[in-house]
Amino acid sequence: MAKGRKIYEGKAKILYEGPEPGTLIQYFKDDATAFNNEKRAVLDGKGVLNNRISEFIMTQLNNISLPTHFLKRLNMREQLIKEVEIIPLEVICRNVAAGSIAKRLGIEEGAALPRSIIEFCYKKDELGDPLVSEEHITAFNWATSQEIDDIIAMTLRINDFLTGLFAGVGIKLVDFKVEYGRLYEGEMVRTVLADEISPDSCRLWDMTTGEKLDKDRFRRDLGGVTDAYAEVARRLGIIKDTAGAEILSFNQE
Ligand code: TMP
Ligand code: ASP
C-alpha cells in the first residue's frame, strides 16, 4: 500500500498519511530509547515484533468492544489505523510496584499494590513526561472530566483483559502505559485506545522465574531484549518459536 506524507516521527514509530481520509499508517521502527532519549539503540527486529504483538492485543480488544484506533496490519512493520487526535496523556496502570512508583514512594519492586493504580503523565518530552493529577488535566484542558472517566474505565478494562491474557501464558502483567485519542465521527467524538501495546510499553515478568520480558531489559542493560519480546510473541501464539530465523525473515521486509 502506497504511503502518503510523513506526518509525525516519534522515538519508536512513524505516522504517514493513510490511503483514505481519516486513516494513517503506523510504522514500527527498531529504535529503542529510554530515559527520554538519553539512552538509544537500534534493536534488530524489535519493530516487527511490536507490530505483531500490538496487532494481536488491539484485535482482541476490538473484539471485546473496547474501541481502538487499529484497523489492520499491512505488513511486517506497518499497520493501518484510524486518525485520531491524541490526548496528551500517558496513562499508566500498575498492579505491582516497579520502576518509578517504587522509587518515588519507596516501595520494594515486586510488592503487590493494594489495588490497581492509575497514574497520568503529561505527554511532553521536553519536560520528561511529568506526573500530573486530574486537577491539572482539567485545569489546563488536556482532557475533560468525561474523557478522564472514560479513560479510567477503559484502562481498568484493558488491565483486567491483559492480566488474564498474560497470566494464561505464565506472564505477570506488572504495569503498562496506554494513550488515547479523540475519534471524530461526524458530530460525535469518541475516546479510543491509540498508540501501541507491546513489551515497550508494559512490564512483563515470567510468573515462575521472575525474568523480565520487556523494555526493562534495555533500560537496565540486561541484554536479550528482542529475544524476550520474541518469547512474549511465541507464548501468545503469534510466532512459532524463538529461533531467530523467523524474526530474521520478518526483518527482510
Ligand atoms: P515507570 O515505572 O517508568 O513510570 O513506567 C511505568 C510503565 O509505563 C512501564 O510499563 C513502562 C511504561 N512507560 C512507557 O511506555 N513509556 C515511558 O516513557 C515510560 C517512562 C514508561
Ligand atoms: N520511552 C521513553 C524514552 O524514550 C522512556 C522509557 O520508555 O523508558 O525516553
mmCIF file of C-alpha atoms and ligand atoms in Angstrom:
data_model
loop_
_atom_site.group_PDB
_atom_site.id
_atom_site.type_symbol
_atom_site.label_atom_id
_atom_site.label_comp_id
_atom_site.label_asym_id
_atom_site.label_seq_id
_atom_site.Cartn_x
_atom_site.Cartn_y
_atom_site.Cartn_z
ATOM 1 C CA MET A 1 0.000 0.000 0.000
ATOM 2 C CA ALA A 2 1.431 3.363 -1.004
ATOM 3 C CA LYS A 3 2.342 5.537 1.930
ATOM 4 C CA GLY A 4 1.427 9.192 1.970
ATOM 5 C CA ARG A 5 3.290 12.085 3.500
ATOM 6 C CA LYS A 6 5.123 11.553 6.781
ATOM 7 C CA ILE A 7 3.121 13.416 9.362
ATOM 8 C CA TYR A 8 4.887 12.564 12.630
ATOM 9 C CA GLU A 9 8.041 10.802 13.732
ATOM 10 C CA GLY A 10 8.318 9.664 17.326
ATOM 11 C CA LYS A 11 11.026 7.698 19.106
ATOM 12 C CA ALA A 12 9.794 4.236 18.124
ATOM 13 C CA LYS A 13 7.203 4.852 15.400
ATOM 14 C CA ILE A 14 6.448 6.955 12.342
ATOM 15 C CA LEU A 15 2.993 8.016 11.166
ATOM 16 C CA TYR A 16 2.219 8.502 7.475
ATOM 17 C CA GLU A 17 -0.925 9.659 5.750
ATOM 18 C CA GLY A 18 -3.113 6.659 5.008
ATOM 19 C CA PRO A 19 -4.760 5.591 1.744
ATOM 20 C CA GLU A 20 -8.083 7.190 2.682
ATOM 21 C CA PRO A 21 -9.055 10.295 4.626
ATOM 22 C CA GLY A 22 -9.264 9.537 8.320
ATOM 23 C CA THR A 23 -6.644 6.780 8.132
ATOM 24 C CA LEU A 24 -2.938 6.706 8.915
ATOM 25 C CA ILE A 25 -0.165 4.179 8.521
ATOM 26 C CA GLN A 26 1.783 3.464 11.693
ATOM 27 C CA TYR A 27 5.339 2.236 11.029
ATOM 28 C CA PHE A 28 7.264 0.463 13.816
ATOM 29 C CA LYS A 29 10.983 1.284 13.923
ATOM 30 C CA ASP A 30 13.709 -0.811 15.523
ATOM 31 C CA ASP A 31 14.866 2.197 17.536
ATOM 32 C CA ALA A 32 14.784 1.915 21.296
ATOM 33 C CA THR A 33 15.136 4.866 23.626
ATOM 34 C CA ALA A 34 14.907 5.190 27.367
ATOM 35 C CA PHE A 35 15.097 7.935 29.959
ATOM 36 C CA ASN A 36 13.767 10.457 27.483
ATOM 37 C CA ASN A 37 16.232 9.747 24.705
ATOM 38 C CA GLU A 38 19.357 9.649 26.911
ATOM 39 C CA LYS A 39 19.880 6.001 26.069
ATOM 40 C CA ARG A 40 19.492 4.855 22.477
ATOM 41 C CA ALA A 41 19.957 1.740 20.395
ATOM 42 C CA VAL A 42 18.716 0.028 17.303
ATOM 43 C CA LEU A 43 17.452 -3.451 18.157
ATOM 44 C CA ASP A 44 17.067 -5.606 15.050
ATOM 45 C CA GLY A 45 13.558 -6.970 14.760
ATOM 46 C CA LYS A 46 12.000 -5.023 17.654
ATOM 47 C CA GLY A 47 9.664 -3.082 15.353
ATOM 48 C CA VAL A 48 8.487 -6.253 13.671
ATOM 49 C CA LEU A 49 7.725 -7.904 17.000
ATOM 50 C CA ASN A 50 5.952 -4.862 18.435
ATOM 51 C CA ASN A 51 3.847 -4.520 15.284
ATOM 52 C CA ARG A 52 2.740 -8.141 15.638
ATOM 53 C CA ILE A 53 2.188 -8.058 19.402
ATOM 54 C CA SER A 54 0.292 -4.771 19.281
ATOM 55 C CA GLU A 55 -1.840 -6.065 16.383
ATOM 56 C CA PHE A 56 -2.700 -9.166 18.403
ATOM 57 C CA ILE A 57 -3.668 -7.231 21.521
ATOM 58 C CA MET A 58 -5.586 -4.443 19.742
ATOM 59 C CA THR A 59 -7.529 -7.022 17.701
ATOM 60 C CA GLN A 60 -8.560 -8.812 20.861
ATOM 61 C CA LEU A 61 -9.556 -5.508 22.483
ATOM 62 C CA ASN A 62 -11.627 -4.538 19.421
ATOM 63 C CA ASN A 63 -13.278 -7.961 19.714
ATOM 64 C CA ILE A 64 -14.452 -7.222 23.260
ATOM 65 C CA SER A 65 -15.827 -3.841 22.081
ATOM 66 C CA LEU A 66 -13.035 -1.832 23.618
ATOM 67 C CA PRO A 67 -12.644 0.773 20.864
ATOM 68 C CA THR A 68 -9.133 1.169 19.439
ATOM 69 C CA HIS A 69 -7.574 3.013 16.519
ATOM 70 C CA PHE A 70 -6.367 -0.274 14.995
ATOM 71 C CA LEU A 71 -7.784 -1.331 11.611
ATOM 72 C CA LYS A 72 -5.400 -3.943 10.217
ATOM 73 C CA ARG A 73 -1.787 -4.932 9.891
ATOM 74 C CA LEU A 74 -0.427 -4.175 6.434
ATOM 75 C CA ASN A 75 2.971 -5.855 6.539
ATOM 76 C CA MET A 76 5.739 -6.717 8.969
ATOM 77 C CA ARG A 77 6.313 -3.160 10.117
ATOM 78 C CA GLU A 78 3.138 -1.255 9.295
ATOM 79 C CA GLN A 79 -0.457 -1.132 10.369
ATOM 80 C CA LEU A 80 -3.429 0.829 9.143
ATOM 81 C CA ILE A 81 -5.025 2.888 11.897
ATOM 82 C CA LYS A 82 -7.809 5.429 12.287
ATOM 83 C CA GLU A 83 -6.622 9.000 12.530
ATOM 84 C CA VAL A 84 -7.301 10.385 15.994
ATOM 85 C CA GLU A 85 -6.369 13.488 17.925
ATOM 86 C CA ILE A 86 -4.015 12.241 20.594
ATOM 87 C CA ILE A 87 -4.942 13.229 24.148
ATOM 88 C CA PRO A 88 -1.604 14.418 25.588
ATOM 89 C CA LEU A 89 -1.522 11.951 28.477
ATOM 90 C CA GLU A 90 0.443 8.799 29.202
ATOM 91 C CA VAL A 91 -1.931 6.668 31.226
ATOM 92 C CA ILE A 92 -0.144 4.177 33.438
ATOM 93 C CA CYS A 93 -1.847 1.294 35.186
ATOM 94 C CA ARG A 94 0.052 -0.605 37.879
ATOM 95 C CA ASN A 95 -0.644 -3.890 39.629
ATOM 96 C CA VAL A 96 2.769 -4.499 41.183
ATOM 97 C CA ALA A 97 5.297 -1.890 42.329
ATOM 98 C CA ALA A 98 8.147 -1.365 39.857
ATOM 99 C CA GLY A 99 10.040 1.418 38.158
ATOM 100 C CA SER A 100 9.156 4.986 39.012
ATOM 101 C CA ILE A 101 6.473 4.265 41.642
ATOM 102 C CA ALA A 102 8.857 2.013 43.554
ATOM 103 C CA LYS A 103 11.437 4.814 43.608
ATOM 104 C CA ARG A 104 9.006 7.682 44.222
ATOM 105 C CA LEU A 105 7.148 6.069 47.111
ATOM 106 C CA GLY A 106 9.912 3.849 48.497
ATOM 107 C CA ILE A 107 8.112 0.579 47.775
ATOM 108 C CA GLU A 108 10.085 -2.578 47.117
ATOM 109 C CA GLU A 109 9.995 -3.661 43.476
ATOM 110 C CA GLY A 110 7.754 -6.678 43.162
ATOM 111 C CA ALA A 111 5.421 -5.785 46.038
ATOM 112 C CA ALA A 112 1.769 -6.233 45.089
ATOM 113 C CA LEU A 113 -0.120 -2.944 45.236
ATOM 114 C CA PRO A 114 -3.257 -2.785 47.429
ATOM 115 C CA ARG A 115 -5.292 -2.306 44.250
ATOM 116 C CA SER A 116 -4.638 -1.402 40.627
ATOM 117 C CA ILE A 117 -3.446 2.193 40.496
ATOM 118 C CA ILE A 118 -3.820 4.548 37.554
ATOM 119 C CA GLU A 119 -1.424 7.444 37.077
ATOM 120 C CA PHE A 120 -1.378 10.218 34.477
ATOM 121 C CA CYS A 121 1.704 11.800 32.973
ATOM 122 C CA TYR A 122 1.579 14.876 30.762
ATOM 123 C CA LYS A 123 2.968 13.854 27.363
ATOM 124 C CA LYS A 124 5.706 16.414 26.852
ATOM 125 C CA ASP A 125 9.201 15.143 26.040
ATOM 126 C CA GLU A 126 10.890 18.460 26.894
ATOM 127 C CA LEU A 127 9.576 18.084 30.463
ATOM 128 C CA GLY A 128 10.236 14.334 30.727
ATOM 129 C CA ASP A 129 6.508 13.456 30.837
ATOM 130 C CA PRO A 130 5.798 14.681 34.395
ATOM 131 C CA LEU A 131 3.251 13.010 36.664
ATOM 132 C CA VAL A 132 0.078 15.119 36.848
ATOM 133 C CA SER A 133 -3.258 14.929 38.648
ATOM 134 C CA GLU A 134 -6.812 15.137 37.319
ATOM 135 C CA GLU A 135 -6.835 18.728 38.583
ATOM 136 C CA HIS A 136 -4.000 19.642 36.206
ATOM 137 C CA ILE A 137 -5.638 17.770 33.335
ATOM 138 C CA THR A 138 -8.960 19.578 33.572
ATOM 139 C CA ALA A 139 -7.494 22.975 34.551
ATOM 140 C CA PHE A 140 -5.211 23.015 31.514
ATOM 141 C CA ASN A 141 -7.855 21.475 29.250
ATOM 142 C CA TRP A 142 -5.780 18.474 28.259
ATOM 143 C CA ALA A 143 -8.920 16.362 28.670
ATOM 144 C CA THR A 144 -12.434 16.822 30.022
ATOM 145 C CA SER A 145 -13.770 15.178 33.188
ATOM 146 C CA GLN A 146 -15.907 12.932 30.990
ATOM 147 C CA GLU A 147 -12.837 11.885 28.996
ATOM 148 C CA ILE A 148 -10.935 11.163 32.215
ATOM 149 C CA ASP A 149 -13.823 8.970 33.417
ATOM 150 C CA ASP A 150 -13.863 7.117 30.087
ATOM 151 C CA ILE A 151 -10.083 6.727 30.142
ATOM 152 C CA ILE A 152 -10.096 5.299 33.674
ATOM 153 C CA ALA A 153 -12.911 2.854 32.876
ATOM 154 C CA MET A 154 -11.245 1.726 29.638
ATOM 155 C CA THR A 155 -7.807 1.400 31.228
ATOM 156 C CA LEU A 156 -9.157 -0.787 34.048
ATOM 157 C CA ARG A 157 -10.941 -2.944 31.488
ATOM 158 C CA ILE A 158 -7.727 -3.275 29.454
ATOM 159 C CA ASN A 159 -5.907 -4.162 32.665
ATOM 160 C CA ASP A 160 -8.361 -6.950 33.511
ATOM 161 C CA PHE A 161 -8.211 -8.291 29.982
ATOM 162 C CA LEU A 162 -4.428 -8.172 29.656
ATOM 163 C CA THR A 163 -3.824 -9.543 33.152
ATOM 164 C CA GLY A 164 -5.832 -12.631 32.190
ATOM 165 C CA LEU A 165 -4.320 -12.902 28.717
ATOM 166 C CA PHE A 166 -0.765 -12.830 30.053
ATOM 167 C CA ALA A 167 -1.498 -14.976 33.130
ATOM 168 C CA GLY A 168 -2.712 -17.651 30.715
ATOM 169 C CA VAL A 169 0.791 -17.830 29.226
ATOM 170 C CA GLY A 170 2.687 -17.645 32.510
ATOM 171 C CA ILE A 171 3.406 -13.916 32.456
ATOM 172 C CA LYS A 172 2.636 -11.415 35.209
ATOM 173 C CA LEU A 173 1.401 -8.019 33.990
ATOM 174 C CA VAL A 174 3.211 -5.679 36.393
ATOM 175 C CA ASP A 175 2.207 -2.401 34.742
ATOM 176 C CA PHE A 176 1.597 -0.798 31.377
ATOM 177 C CA LYS A 177 1.221 2.562 29.660
ATOM 178 C CA VAL A 178 -1.500 3.447 27.161
ATOM 179 C CA GLU A 179 -2.508 6.505 25.188
ATOM 180 C CA TYR A 180 -5.917 7.581 23.972
ATOM 181 C CA GLY A 181 -7.205 9.671 21.103
ATOM 182 C CA ARG A 182 -10.324 11.506 20.067
ATOM 183 C CA LEU A 183 -12.035 9.923 17.097
ATOM 184 C CA TYR A 184 -14.243 12.398 15.270
ATOM 185 C CA GLU A 185 -17.201 10.713 13.567
ATOM 186 C CA GLY A 186 -19.485 13.394 12.153
ATOM 187 C CA GLU A 187 -20.893 15.257 15.138
ATOM 188 C CA MET A 188 -19.641 12.613 17.535
ATOM 189 C CA VAL A 189 -16.331 12.404 19.380
ATOM 190 C CA ARG A 190 -15.293 9.068 20.847
ATOM 191 C CA THR A 191 -12.366 8.237 23.102
ATOM 192 C CA VAL A 192 -10.430 5.320 21.640
ATOM 193 C CA LEU A 193 -7.259 3.471 22.554
ATOM 194 C CA ALA A 194 -4.365 4.642 20.350
ATOM 195 C CA ASP A 195 -0.579 4.160 20.037
ATOM 196 C CA GLU A 196 0.557 0.593 20.804
ATOM 197 C CA ILE A 197 0.560 -2.073 23.478
ATOM 198 C CA SER A 198 3.803 -4.039 23.367
ATOM 199 C CA PRO A 199 6.731 -5.032 25.578
ATOM 200 C CA ASP A 200 7.979 -1.455 25.026
ATOM 201 C CA SER A 201 5.013 -0.147 26.987
ATOM 202 C CA CYS A 202 4.410 -2.913 29.556
ATOM 203 C CA ARG A 203 6.313 -4.596 32.347
ATOM 204 C CA LEU A 204 6.001 -8.340 31.888
ATOM 205 C CA TRP A 205 7.598 -10.805 34.310
ATOM 206 C CA ASP A 206 7.760 -14.551 33.892
ATOM 207 C CA MET A 207 5.476 -15.903 36.631
ATOM 208 C CA THR A 208 7.814 -18.689 37.672
ATOM 209 C CA THR A 209 11.290 -17.270 37.284
ATOM 210 C CA GLY A 210 10.554 -13.531 37.574
ATOM 211 C CA GLU A 211 12.579 -12.974 34.399
ATOM 212 C CA LYS A 212 11.866 -9.621 32.759
ATOM 213 C CA LEU A 213 10.343 -9.932 29.284
ATOM 214 C CA ASP A 214 10.030 -6.228 28.455
ATOM 215 C CA LYS A 215 11.863 -2.988 27.790
ATOM 216 C CA ASP A 216 13.457 -3.007 31.255
ATOM 217 C CA ARG A 217 15.955 -5.429 29.674
ATOM 218 C CA PHE A 218 17.096 -2.455 27.591
ATOM 219 C CA ARG A 219 16.702 0.232 30.291
ATOM 220 C CA ARG A 220 18.702 -1.859 32.769
ATOM 221 C CA ASP A 221 21.269 -3.313 30.344
ATOM 222 C CA LEU A 222 20.158 -6.900 30.895
ATOM 223 C CA GLY A 223 20.663 -7.913 27.238
ATOM 224 C CA GLY A 224 18.472 -10.252 25.212
ATOM 225 C CA VAL A 225 15.859 -7.575 24.549
ATOM 226 C CA THR A 226 14.428 -8.839 21.262
ATOM 227 C CA ASP A 227 14.744 -12.460 22.424
ATOM 228 C CA ALA A 228 12.491 -11.551 25.347
ATOM 229 C CA TYR A 229 9.978 -9.804 23.045
ATOM 230 C CA ALA A 230 10.028 -12.867 20.769
ATOM 231 C CA GLU A 231 9.354 -15.060 23.805
ATOM 232 C CA VAL A 232 6.253 -12.979 24.589
ATOM 233 C CA ALA A 233 5.113 -13.310 20.960
ATOM 234 C CA ARG A 234 5.782 -17.047 21.000
ATOM 235 C CA ARG A 235 3.831 -17.598 24.222
ATOM 236 C CA LEU A 236 0.886 -15.623 22.858
ATOM 237 C CA GLY A 237 0.944 -17.893 19.809
ATOM 238 C CA ILE A 238 1.878 -15.063 17.452
ATOM 239 C CA ILE A 239 5.115 -16.652 16.267
ATOM 240 C CA LYS A 240 6.027 -20.292 16.305
ATOM 241 C CA ASP A 241 9.353 -20.380 18.094
ATOM 242 C CA THR A 242 12.068 -18.140 19.415
ATOM 243 C CA ALA A 243 14.605 -19.340 16.867
ATOM 244 C CA GLY A 244 15.987 -16.228 15.242
ATOM 245 C CA ALA A 245 15.139 -17.484 11.740
ATOM 246 C CA GLU A 246 11.559 -16.289 11.695
ATOM 247 C CA ILE A 247 12.395 -12.880 13.120
ATOM 248 C CA LEU A 248 15.260 -12.517 10.693
ATOM 249 C CA SER A 249 12.963 -13.357 7.823
ATOM 250 C CA PHE A 250 10.480 -10.740 9.121
ATOM 251 C CA ASN A 251 13.385 -8.381 9.008
ATOM 252 C CA GLN A 252 13.826 -8.699 5.285
ATOM 253 C CA GLU A 253 10.748 -6.505 4.745
HETATM 254 P P1 TMP B 1 7.607 3.848 35.018
HETATM 255 O O1 TMP B 1 7.618 2.919 36.186
HETATM 256 O O2 TMP B 1 8.978 4.146 34.475
HETATM 257 O O3 TMP B 1 6.836 5.106 35.311
HETATM 258 O O4 TMP B 1 6.838 3.101 33.836
HETATM 259 C C1 TMP B 1 5.519 2.635 34.008
HETATM 260 C C2 TMP B 1 5.082 1.855 32.777
HETATM 261 O O5 TMP B 1 4.978 2.719 31.646
HETATM 262 C C3 TMP B 1 6.048 0.765 32.324
HETATM 263 O O6 TMP B 1 5.287 -0.344 31.867
HETATM 264 C C4 TMP B 1 6.818 1.358 31.200
HETATM 265 C C5 TMP B 1 5.842 2.309 30.596
HETATM 266 N N1 TMP B 1 6.467 3.507 30.051
HETATM 267 C C6 TMP B 1 6.299 3.821 28.714
HETATM 268 O O7 TMP B 1 5.658 3.088 27.970
HETATM 269 N N2 TMP B 1 6.856 4.977 28.249
HETATM 270 C C7 TMP B 1 7.558 5.824 29.028
HETATM 271 O O8 TMP B 1 8.034 6.849 28.548
HETATM 272 C C8 TMP B 1 7.735 5.474 30.423
HETATM 273 C C9 TMP B 1 8.520 6.361 31.330
HETATM 274 C C10 TMP B 1 7.163 4.316 30.874
HETATM 275 N N1 ASP B 2 10.021 5.954 26.066
HETATM 276 C C1 ASP B 2 10.781 6.819 26.914
HETATM 277 C C2 ASP B 2 12.006 7.355 26.207
HETATM 278 O O1 ASP B 2 12.231 7.086 25.088
HETATM 279 C C3 ASP B 2 11.172 6.260 28.229
HETATM 280 C C4 ASP B 2 11.041 4.804 28.532
HETATM 281 O O2 ASP B 2 10.313 4.057 27.917
HETATM 282 O O3 ASP B 2 11.718 4.409 29.488
HETATM 283 O O4 ASP B 2 12.793 8.064 26.732
#
